[in-house]
């Protein structure tokens, strides 16, 4: 499979594939409307010093038969709503607005929207401070009572309560990452890499609760750590876990992480080291123990690359990781003990894939090609994990993240 994906997907547009389980998944989704929300960079204060070309949050309808997208509307937001997330009930959407000033203070903001049916339209409820500069990631706690936000430039995380009606209250807790930052050059980077951008100071990059909601994990790229917090669901307060953090090799820069469906394994992708790390997860204590490290790049690669997103397939058989500059999605097979094997990579057909997401049926993947100003669509072979380009490009300025609603 490595030769098939690496050797052909970057040179020719494949149009057919055997898709395991596709018929049953499509049958389950038949009759359900699948909506996609896409967050973008939309202000002059865009990513990596460039201007955002999006207009806010875009709403698409997905055709579950062929993966095609139809734009329904766009909700204007000129404050870089770069990360979007839905609450468990699917009635509200929240956006992290990735700016460094909010109401004259050094902070970004988070907006709350109600969702109307059946068109999926958004109505702004309110916007509150993220309590730190440049909120790059947010998630909704499994209880549906809190929004968790990671402030990249602020080097902090915050807990925002969800009030009745879905609006947000001011933060009930904020934690400032503090300590020594890692090396400027990643220990695990490929030869010739100049991926050295994130170790000037602390940079909180992702925050998410574990499946039980008892613990909250938060990665800090600058400190090369993943923090583990105990979470009080009554108050929204964070307190250090029994093992309050785990380190990755100096300079490698943990960016995003994903839980395996079994809840026992966590996969972390390192932005500057271009690696995937498998952690064993203790659901009783929240402790993480590293067991495997593997490159996200093909053998022999040299030069600069920045990873971005990581996801586990719904059936737990495959892990996917995005490479920026190499502009590919790496495909890993998951073994019986959780260890990953790189089996190939697929060209994203767009520049700088900032993130990707898999639709609710598990049959399609969409890549947000930030510098290419388009999303590209791939059919997933459920048996082999292979990604096959469908030929669909969806134009959208500096796309950044995707959330699905059924």
mmCIF file of N, CA and C in Angstrom, residues 87 116 159 235 342 347 373 388 397 400 404:
data_model
loop_
_atom_site.group_PDB
_atom_site.id
_atom_site.type_symbol
_atom_site.label_atom_id
_atom_site.label_comp_id
_atom_site.label_asym_id
_atom_site.label_seq_id
_atom_site.Cartn_x
_atom_site.Cartn_y
_atom_site.Cartn_z
ATOM 1 N N UNK A 87 -21.680 21.451 20.462
ATOM 2 C CA UNK A 87 -21.988 20.829 21.751
ATOM 3 C C UNK A 87 -22.574 19.446 21.511
ATOM 4 N N UNK A 116 -30.096 26.812 13.901
ATOM 5 C CA UNK A 116 -31.484 26.647 13.475
ATOM 6 C C UNK A 116 -31.576 25.444 12.555
ATOM 7 N N UNK A 159 -11.461 27.705 31.088
ATOM 8 C CA UNK A 159 -12.732 26.977 31.133
ATOM 9 C C UNK A 159 -13.854 28.005 31.144
ATOM 10 N N UNK A 235 -17.825 22.616 39.276
ATOM 11 C CA UNK A 235 -17.313 23.981 39.342
ATOM 12 C C UNK A 235 -16.558 24.406 38.087
ATOM 13 N N UNK A 342 3.389 3.123 9.487
ATOM 14 C CA UNK A 342 3.139 4.007 8.351
ATOM 15 C C UNK A 342 2.998 3.163 7.088
ATOM 16 N N UNK A 347 -1.198 12.836 -1.274
ATOM 17 C CA UNK A 347 -1.064 14.265 -1.551
ATOM 18 C C UNK A 347 -2.411 14.962 -1.340
ATOM 19 N N UNK A 373 -6.378 27.921 -0.310
ATOM 20 C CA UNK A 373 -7.720 28.509 -0.360
ATOM 21 C C UNK A 373 -8.751 27.548 -0.936
ATOM 22 N N UNK A 388 -8.587 8.281 -1.533
ATOM 23 C CA UNK A 388 -8.662 8.431 -2.979
ATOM 24 C C UNK A 388 -9.341 9.767 -3.295
ATOM 25 N N UNK A 397 -11.606 30.704 1.395
ATOM 26 C CA UNK A 397 -10.406 31.424 1.792
ATOM 27 C C UNK A 397 -9.834 30.922 3.107
ATOM 28 N N UNK A 400 -9.624 26.483 7.963
ATOM 29 C CA UNK A 400 -8.823 26.096 9.127
ATOM 30 C C UNK A 400 -9.346 24.880 9.871
ATOM 31 N N UNK A 404 -18.875 18.629 11.830
ATOM 32 C CA UNK A 404 -20.025 18.038 11.148
ATOM 33 C C UNK A 404 -21.236 17.980 12.084
#
